[in-house]
Tab-separated table of C-alpha atoms and ligand atoms in Angstrom:
chain	number	residue	atom	x	y	z
M	1	MET	CA	10.773	33.835	4.336
M	2	LYS	CA	14.173	31.955	3.787
M	3	VAL	CA	14.330	28.167	4.387
M	4	GLY	CA	17.201	25.857	4.563
M	5	ILE	CA	16.898	22.224	4.289
M	6	ILE	CA	19.035	19.666	6.183
M	7	GLY	CA	19.141	16.161	4.690
M	8	CYS	CA	18.245	15.619	1.362
M	9	GLY	CA	16.240	12.375	1.092
M	10	SER	CA	12.950	11.220	0.216
M	11	ILE	CA	11.072	13.257	2.240
M	12	ALA	CA	12.865	16.645	1.769
M	13	ARG	CA	12.380	16.074	-2.114
M	14	GLN	CA	8.689	15.197	-1.990
M	15	ARG	CA	7.056	17.242	0.376
M	16	HIS	CA	9.746	19.915	1.953
M	17	ALA	CA	11.221	21.191	-1.200
M	18	HIS	CA	8.298	20.522	-3.147
M	19	GLU	CA	5.874	22.451	-0.906
M	20	TYR	CA	8.306	25.319	-0.048
M	21	GLY	CA	8.674	25.641	-3.682
M	22	LEU	CA	4.970	26.087	-4.092
M	23	ASN	CA	4.690	28.657	-0.995
M	24	LYS	CA	4.840	32.295	-2.349
M	25	ASN	CA	6.174	33.525	1.095
M	26	VAL	CA	9.340	31.257	0.834
M	27	GLU	CA	12.447	31.363	-0.837
M	28	ILE	CA	14.709	28.191	-0.743
M	29	ALA	CA	18.271	29.459	0.780
M	30	GLY	CA	19.947	25.910	0.071
M	31	PHE	CA	20.514	22.325	1.243
M	32	TYR	CA	23.081	20.284	3.222
M	33	ASP	CA	23.466	16.612	3.445
M	34	PHE	CA	26.395	14.662	4.871
M	35	VAL	CA	26.346	13.476	1.219
M	36	ALA	CA	27.414	16.272	-0.618
M	37	ASP	CA	26.023	15.063	-3.993
M	38	ARG	CA	22.528	14.855	-2.588
M	39	ALA	CA	22.511	18.404	-1.585
M	40	ALA	CA	23.856	19.504	-4.970
M	41	ASP	CA	21.032	17.640	-6.517
M	42	MET	CA	18.240	19.469	-4.637
M	43	VAL	CA	20.135	22.418	-5.958
M	44	SER	CA	20.149	21.790	-9.245
M	45	LYS	CA	16.064	20.929	-8.684
M	46	PHE	CA	14.950	23.498	-6.352
M	47	GLY	CA	17.411	26.458	-6.500
M	48	GLY	CA	19.398	27.941	-3.331
M	49	LYS	CA	22.907	26.825	-2.903
M	50	VAL	CA	24.864	23.633	-0.995
M	51	TYR	CA	26.260	24.380	2.520
M	52	PRO	CA	29.592	22.361	2.824
M	53	THR	CA	28.394	21.950	6.980
M	54	VAL	CA	25.271	22.081	9.031
M	55	GLU	CA	26.957	25.215	10.836
M	56	ASP	CA	27.566	26.973	7.579
M	57	MET	CA	23.962	26.846	7.200
M	58	LEU	CA	23.205	27.628	10.733
M	59	SER	CA	25.174	30.791	10.664
M	60	ASP	CA	23.520	32.430	7.579
M	61	LYS	CA	21.733	34.990	9.330
M	62	ASP	CA	19.006	35.295	6.417
M	63	ILE	CA	17.514	31.935	7.254
M	64	ASP	CA	14.569	31.933	8.917
M	65	LEU	CA	13.422	28.319	9.458
M	66	VAL	CA	15.309	25.307	9.216
M	67	SER	CA	13.607	21.502	7.842
M	68	VAL	CA	15.506	18.881	9.670
M	69	CYS	CA	14.725	15.566	7.267
M	70	VAL	CA	17.641	13.146	8.681
M	71	ALA	CA	17.500	10.044	10.072
M	72	ASN	CA	15.506	9.594	13.514
M	73	ALA	CA	18.832	9.235	15.832
M	74	TYR	CA	20.048	12.860	14.807
M	75	HIS	CA	16.855	14.908	14.896
M	76	ALA	CA	17.309	15.946	18.672
M	77	GLU	CA	20.982	17.153	18.058
M	78	ILE	CA	20.104	19.300	14.792
M	79	THR	CA	16.951	20.746	15.913
M	80	ILE	CA	18.697	21.800	19.157
M	81	LYS	CA	21.552	23.244	17.619
M	82	ALA	CA	19.366	25.245	14.876
M	83	LEU	CA	17.164	26.500	17.476
M	84	LYS	CA	20.108	27.979	19.441
M	85	ALA	CA	21.386	29.535	16.305
M	86	GLY	CA	18.327	31.578	16.123
M	87	LYS	CA	16.225	29.486	13.464
M	88	ASN	CA	12.840	28.509	13.848
M	89	VAL	CA	12.615	24.550	13.213
M	90	LEU	CA	10.318	22.264	11.432
M	91	CYS	CA	11.697	18.605	12.081
M	92	GLU	CA	9.901	15.494	10.680
M	93	LYS	CA	8.325	13.190	12.935
M	94	PRO	CA	9.244	10.652	14.671
M	95	MET	CA	10.197	13.971	16.943
M	96	ALA	CA	13.180	12.123	18.648
M	97	VAL	CA	14.334	8.729	19.976
M	98	THR	CA	14.026	9.573	23.848
M	99	TYR	CA	11.576	11.341	25.813
M	100	GLU	CA	14.153	13.560	27.585
M	101	GLN	CA	15.191	14.361	24.187
M	102	CYS	CA	11.657	15.607	23.237
M	103	LEU	CA	11.088	17.721	26.121
M	104	GLU	CA	14.923	19.398	25.548
M	105	MET	CA	13.754	20.351	21.964
M	106	VAL	CA	10.589	22.053	23.502
M	107	LYS	CA	12.616	23.712	26.437
M	108	THR	CA	15.151	25.140	23.746
M	109	ALA	CA	12.501	26.498	21.439
M	110	SER	CA	11.065	28.175	24.477
M	111	ASP	CA	14.446	29.363	25.803
M	112	CYS	CA	15.378	30.826	22.298
M	113	GLY	CA	12.210	32.587	21.818
M	114	LYS	CA	12.023	30.159	18.321
M	115	ARG	CA	9.136	27.930	17.030
M	116	LEU	CA	9.219	24.260	16.812
M	117	PHE	CA	6.943	22.324	14.556
M	118	ILE	CA	6.509	18.359	14.047
M	119	GLY	CA	5.714	17.484	10.443
M	120	HIS	CA	2.810	15.827	11.529
M	121	ASN	CA	0.786	15.670	8.335
M	122	GLN	CA	-2.010	13.508	9.298
M	123	ARG	CA	-3.608	16.021	11.512
M	124	LEU	CA	-4.004	18.462	8.284
M	125	THR	CA	-5.845	15.896	5.657
M	126	PRO	CA	-9.137	17.316	4.667
M	127	ALA	CA	-11.013	13.893	6.036
M	128	HIS	CA	-9.400	13.987	9.286
M	129	LYS	CA	-9.911	17.814	9.362
M	130	LYS	CA	-13.763	17.346	8.994
M	131	ALA	CA	-13.693	14.144	11.440
M	132	LYS	CA	-12.090	16.662	13.927
M	133	GLU	CA	-14.789	19.127	13.435
M	134	LEU	CA	-17.581	16.602	13.734
M	135	ILE	CA	-16.336	15.326	16.847
M	136	SER	CA	-15.523	18.900	18.482
M	137	SER	CA	-18.986	20.009	17.681
M	138	GLY	CA	-20.495	17.129	19.288
M	139	LYS	CA	-22.588	15.886	16.849
M	140	MET	CA	-20.977	12.853	16.789
M	141	GLY	CA	-21.486	12.236	20.497
M	142	LYS	CA	-18.533	10.670	22.547
M	143	VAL	CA	-15.786	8.504	20.956
M	144	LEU	CA	-16.486	4.733	22.231
M	145	THR	CA	-13.950	2.790	20.222
M	146	PHE	CA	-11.671	3.060	17.345
M	147	ALA	CA	-9.455	1.000	14.963
M	148	THR	CA	-6.656	2.618	13.017
M	149	SER	CA	-4.222	1.103	10.814
M	150	PHE	CA	-0.733	2.161	8.670
M	151	CYS	CA	0.526	-0.699	6.701
M	152	HIS	CA	2.690	-0.797	3.602
M	153	ALA	CA	5.504	-3.130	1.948
M	154	GLY	CA	8.011	-1.291	4.060
M	155	PRO	CA	10.859	1.409	3.800
M	156	GLU	CA	13.036	-0.371	1.619
M	157	SER	CA	11.570	1.122	-1.599
M	158	TRP	CA	10.918	4.597	-0.381
M	159	GLY	CA	14.124	5.904	1.489
M	160	ILE	CA	16.589	7.155	-0.921
M	161	ASP	CA	19.299	4.246	-0.131
M	162	LYS	CA	16.863	1.542	-1.377
M	163	GLY	CA	17.095	-2.123	-0.573
M	164	LYS	CA	17.679	-4.013	2.436
M	165	GLY	CA	20.647	-1.447	3.641
M	166	THR	CA	18.360	1.162	4.872
M	167	TRP	CA	18.809	2.883	8.025
M	168	PHE	CA	15.134	2.471	8.852
M	169	PHE	CA	15.932	-0.929	9.755
M	170	ARG	CA	19.167	0.200	12.032
M	171	LYS	CA	18.236	0.199	15.627
M	172	ASP	CA	21.274	3.183	15.965
M	173	ALA	CA	19.918	5.343	13.118
M	174	ALA	CA	15.887	4.870	13.340
M	175	ALA	CA	15.580	3.668	16.808
M	176	PHE	CA	11.984	1.946	16.409
M	177	GLY	CA	10.434	0.017	13.648
M	178	SER	CA	7.036	0.122	11.835
M	179	MET	CA	5.357	1.288	15.459
M	180	ALA	CA	6.771	4.644	15.511
M	181	ASP	CA	7.607	5.167	11.977
M	182	LEU	CA	3.918	4.607	10.879
M	183	GLY	CA	2.386	4.293	14.587
M	184	ILE	CA	3.555	7.757	15.734
M	185	HIS	CA	0.933	9.058	12.711
M	186	LYS	CA	-1.863	6.873	14.143
M	187	ILE	CA	-1.109	7.135	17.633
M	188	ASP	CA	-0.879	11.064	17.111
M	189	LEU	CA	-3.884	11.329	14.925
M	190	ILE	CA	-6.270	9.159	17.136
M	191	ARG	CA	-4.945	11.179	20.222
M	192	TYR	CA	-6.020	14.492	18.402
M	193	LEU	CA	-9.137	13.143	17.101
M	194	VAL	CA	-10.553	11.800	20.356
M	195	GLY	CA	-9.284	15.036	22.189
M	196	ASP	CA	-7.693	13.513	25.276
M	197	GLU	CA	-4.692	11.902	26.823
M	198	ILE	CA	-3.781	8.233	26.527
M	199	LYS	CA	-4.134	6.583	30.181
M	200	SER	CA	-2.405	3.315	29.097
M	201	ILE	CA	-1.044	1.498	26.100
M	202	TYR	CA	-0.274	-1.950	25.877
M	203	SER	CA	1.999	-3.177	22.601
M	204	GLU	CA	3.258	-6.239	20.948
M	205	MET	CA	5.935	-5.907	18.192
M	206	CYS	CA	7.429	-8.766	16.118
M	207	VAL	CA	9.916	-9.065	13.114
M	208	LEU	CA	8.061	-11.146	10.738
M	209	ASP	CA	9.875	-11.185	7.414
M	210	LYS	CA	12.372	-8.277	7.284
M	211	THR	CA	16.036	-9.339	7.057
M	212	TYR	CA	19.347	-7.582	6.382
M	213	GLU	CA	21.311	-8.398	3.532
M	214	ASP	CA	22.937	-11.356	5.046
M	215	GLY	CA	19.665	-12.883	5.704
M	216	SER	CA	19.427	-12.443	9.700
M	217	PRO	CA	16.312	-10.775	11.081
M	218	ILE	CA	16.051	-6.770	11.370
M	219	ASP	CA	16.553	-5.375	14.900
M	220	VAL	CA	13.646	-3.271	14.861
M	221	ASP	CA	9.703	-4.230	14.771
M	222	ASP	CA	8.304	-4.993	11.217
M	223	ASN	CA	4.520	-5.427	12.389
M	224	SER	CA	3.047	-3.935	15.725
M	225	VAL	CA	-0.384	-3.965	17.404
M	226	GLU	CA	-1.208	-1.459	20.409
M	227	VAL	CA	-4.239	-1.304	22.604
M	228	ILE	CA	-4.790	2.154	23.655
M	229	HIS	CA	-7.280	3.485	26.603
M	230	PHE	CA	-7.845	7.356	26.797
M	231	ARG	CA	-8.701	8.840	30.239
M	232	ASN	CA	-11.997	9.418	29.023
M	233	GLY	CA	-12.813	5.805	28.488
M	234	ALA	CA	-12.180	5.961	24.600
M	235	PHE	CA	-10.424	2.738	23.476
M	236	GLY	CA	-9.112	0.794	20.431
M	237	THR	CA	-6.158	-0.349	18.515
M	238	VAL	CA	-3.471	0.754	16.000
M	239	THR	CA	-2.037	-1.381	13.763
M	240	THR	CA	1.172	-0.840	11.821
M	241	SER	CA	3.102	-3.147	9.319
M	242	TRP	CA	6.248	-2.926	7.001
M	243	THR	CA	5.029	-6.386	5.589
M	244	GLN	CA	2.039	-5.606	3.766
M	245	TYR	CA	2.986	-6.796	0.175
M	246	GLY	CA	-0.113	-5.443	-1.789
M	247	GLY	CA	-1.145	-2.113	-1.599
M	248	GLU	CA	-1.087	0.352	1.238
M	249	ASN	CA	-3.927	0.338	4.593
M	250	ASN	CA	-3.750	3.827	6.183
M	251	GLN	CA	-7.663	4.011	7.660
M	252	THR	CA	-8.932	4.998	10.473
M	253	GLN	CA	-12.808	3.891	11.964
M	254	ILE	CA	-14.438	5.552	14.870
M	255	ASN	CA	-17.283	4.574	16.531
M	256	CYS	CA	-18.884	7.426	18.408
M	257	LYS	CA	-22.579	7.129	20.600
M	258	ASN	CA	-24.124	8.808	17.412
M	259	GLY	CA	-22.763	6.916	14.573
M	260	VAL	CA	-19.725	5.663	12.839
M	261	MET	CA	-17.094	7.519	10.972
M	262	LYS	CA	-15.069	5.593	8.174
M	263	LEU	CA	-12.024	7.618	7.343
M	264	TYR	CA	-10.086	6.794	4.013
M	265	MET	CA	-11.630	3.525	3.595
M	266	ASP	CA	-14.228	3.879	0.905
M	267	PRO	CA	-12.278	4.311	-2.484
M	268	LYS	CA	-14.377	7.022	-3.541
M	269	TYR	CA	-15.172	9.044	-0.155
M	270	SER	CA	-12.511	9.687	2.177
M	271	LEU	CA	-15.065	10.273	5.162
M	272	VAL	CA	-18.389	8.316	5.108
M	273	VAL	CA	-20.484	8.841	8.314
M	274	THR	CA	-23.016	6.369	9.000
M	275	HIS	CA	-25.954	7.221	11.346
M	276	PRO	CA	-27.581	5.150	13.729
M	277	ASP	CA	-30.832	5.401	11.727
M	278	GLY	CA	-29.071	3.641	8.528
M	279	SER	CA	-28.652	7.502	6.837
M	280	VAL	CA	-25.466	8.113	5.328
M	281	ASP	CA	-23.230	11.308	4.607
M	282	ASN	CA	-20.377	10.945	2.175
M	283	TYR	CA	-17.860	13.132	2.148
M	284	ASP	CA	-15.595	13.245	-1.130
M	285	LEU	CA	-12.523	15.513	0.296
M	286	ASP	CA	-9.440	14.090	-0.659
M	287	ARG	CA	-7.306	10.950	-1.053
M	288	ILE	CA	-4.935	9.738	1.240
M	289	GLN	CA	-1.350	10.933	1.001
M	290	THR	CA	0.501	7.617	0.035
M	291	ASN	CA	4.440	6.990	-0.231
M	292	THR	CA	4.726	6.060	-3.448
M	293	ASP	CA	5.935	8.728	-6.421
M	294	LYS	CA	3.106	9.007	-8.338
M	295	GLN	CA	0.388	9.596	-5.549
M	296	GLN	CA	2.294	11.766	-3.010
M	297	ALA	CA	-0.164	14.762	-2.232
M	298	THR	CA	0.513	18.093	-0.855
M	299	SER	CA	0.483	17.961	2.757
M	300	GLY	CA	-0.455	21.330	3.598
M	301	VAL	CA	2.244	20.903	6.569
M	302	ILE	CA	4.794	23.474	5.125
M	303	ASP	CA	1.846	26.281	4.248
M	304	GLU	CA	0.953	25.644	7.756
M	305	VAL	CA	4.338	26.252	9.276
M	306	VAL	CA	4.688	29.323	7.391
M	307	ASP	CA	1.880	30.896	7.964
M	308	SER	CA	2.004	30.011	11.400
M	309	ILE	CA	5.202	31.834	11.688
M	310	LEU	CA	4.643	34.830	9.669
M	311	SER	CA	0.944	35.564	11.374
M	312	GLY	CA	2.297	34.719	15.183
M	313	ARG	CA	-0.609	32.204	15.751
M	314	LYS	CA	-0.388	29.005	17.298
M	315	SER	CA	-0.300	25.997	15.082
M	316	ILE	CA	-1.521	22.133	15.575
M	317	LEU	CA	2.034	21.182	14.494
M	318	ASP	CA	3.638	23.013	17.408
M	319	ALA	CA	6.070	20.730	19.139
M	320	ASP	CA	4.585	20.942	22.742
M	321	SER	CA	1.373	19.459	21.285
M	322	ILE	CA	3.116	16.167	20.200
M	323	ILE	CA	4.810	15.192	23.307
M	324	GLY	CA	1.933	13.291	24.264
M	325	SER	CA	2.231	11.257	21.694
M	326	MET	CA	5.527	10.292	22.123
M	327	LYS	CA	4.953	9.686	25.817
M	328	ALA	CA	2.954	6.785	23.969
M	329	VAL	CA	5.834	5.827	22.012
M	330	PHE	CA	7.950	5.443	24.819
M	331	ALA	CA	5.347	3.761	26.871
M	332	CYS	CA	4.840	0.947	23.662
M	333	MET	CA	8.937	0.290	23.828
M	334	LYS	CA	8.157	-0.335	27.927
M	335	SER	CA	5.251	-2.397	27.380
M	336	MET	CA	6.918	-4.422	24.488
M	337	GLU	CA	9.919	-5.144	27.147
M	338	THR	CA	7.642	-5.913	30.493
M	339	GLY	CA	4.644	-7.732	28.491
M	340	LYS	CA	2.431	-5.461	30.523
M	341	ALA	CA	0.157	-2.635	29.628
M	342	VAL	CA	1.939	0.772	30.562
M	343	GLU	CA	0.216	3.902	32.656
M	344	ILE	CA	0.724	7.097	31.084
A	401	NAD	N1	5.967	12.768	7.820
A	401	NAD	C1	5.835	11.564	7.193
A	401	NAD	O1	5.019	11.529	6.344
A	401	NAD	C2	7.203	11.208	6.829
A	401	NAD	C3	7.800	10.199	5.863
A	401	NAD	C4	8.767	9.897	5.329
A	401	NAD	C5	9.874	9.734	6.531
A	401	NAD	N2	9.736	10.614	7.240
A	401	NAD	C6	10.585	11.193	8.284
A	401	NAD	O2	11.281	12.059	7.571
A	401	NAD	C7	12.842	11.459	8.297
A	401	NAD	C8	13.892	11.435	6.938
A	401	NAD	O3	13.197	10.250	6.279
A	401	NAD	P1	13.407	9.850	4.612
A	401	NAD	O4	12.207	8.825	4.432
A	401	NAD	O5	13.662	11.291	3.990
A	401	NAD	O6	14.989	9.190	4.463
A	401	NAD	P2	16.032	9.348	3.417
A	401	NAD	O7	16.962	8.068	3.689
A	401	NAD	O8	15.578	8.725	1.966
A	401	NAD	O9	16.820	10.471	3.751
A	401	NAD	C9	17.252	10.659	4.954
A	401	NAD	C10	18.484	11.861	4.250
A	401	NAD	O10	19.402	12.492	5.200
A	401	NAD	C11	20.685	12.056	5.240
A	401	NAD	N3	21.095	12.167	6.592
A	401	NAD	C12	21.050	11.242	7.381
A	401	NAD	N4	21.549	11.696	8.768
A	401	NAD	C13	22.091	13.100	8.550
A	401	NAD	C14	22.807	13.866	9.318
A	401	NAD	N5	23.127	13.520	10.714
A	401	NAD	N6	23.130	15.050	8.932
A	401	NAD	C15	23.196	15.515	7.531
A	401	NAD	N7	22.460	14.567	6.845
A	401	NAD	C16	22.045	13.848	7.297
A	401	NAD	C17	20.925	10.963	4.406
A	401	NAD	O11	22.080	11.380	4.073
A	401	NAD	C18	19.797	10.910	3.734
A	401	NAD	O12	20.094	11.827	2.381
A	401	NAD	C19	12.919	10.143	8.781
A	401	NAD	O13	12.810	10.910	10.292
A	401	NAD	C20	11.487	9.887	8.992
A	401	NAD	O14	11.032	9.195	9.693
A	401	NAD	C21	8.680	11.539	7.535
């Protein structure tokens, strides 16, 4: 399978190009970025060629799959163009910046007979997969409450353009702040693990510390807290932060009728299950993927997408399964505006 990558920043380097390079069924055809030097740099590291425009890449008949790794505001436009050009697409999260765009992306994939995947890597980590298995098997009993967080020091040190000028701080390019940059991972994860749809969500967001170069506060949130109720009664919180100036918090606790699951909370065991009688099962499965260069582990996203296309099987990254998580993101924006919980 031949692949093209659109957007040659941090996630394209650290995950997409790197993991395509490790997959024996894939050949990298090339790269496009509107900053041409970035595409050239990727070619020098990963092979393939530089495509001068998106259209040049999409008209290359040899390309089967395109990764969309650009700023959030352009996900929908580029994804839809690629699907219409007959390509399968792996688009980064958050899927798009309006609900209508999300629906149009899924509809276009279906109309064109192509596959569309969203890069929700958290569904694939070994400890999260084990937690899903334990919940689905019924062993843990009903999920009662949960608390999940994704907090780090902010995107200024992550994206390819470092510092306060990052597009992550601009509403026109990012649309959302930490709530959807980080929170979409956890909203989607908890929805996936609980295995039910969200009934209502209440969200508070604020700008505590991040500023533009001129010292004015950024126009997307740098911290958020969400209270989520599922239709089956489970409820709990999602916390996101771009102002955790020391380490990273990427943890989840799920309290079930038959015990407590702690995910990525213990330094040694990525899943710790404590039963009502006090007995403990420790699972040493993996370390959480982080945004620091040194610890970026293989996510499994690329292998999942490639195998799903080649075998024709459904994937847990299929875009239609992500729509419910994006609905919750848009409901958070409405909740913030109205100061009320939003029914979904
Ligand atoms: N799944 C994850 O864990 C994860 C982690 C980080 C980023 N992301 C997502 O990946 C996407 C990219 O993030 P990043 O951290 O790589 O950002 P980045 O700023 O490092 O890279 C983005 C690149 O896209 C290019 N670009 C932007 N708009 C473009 C357009 N319209 N056409 C062509 N090129 C364009 C920029 O020049 C830049 O090189 C974002 O949507 C982000 O939310 C996902």
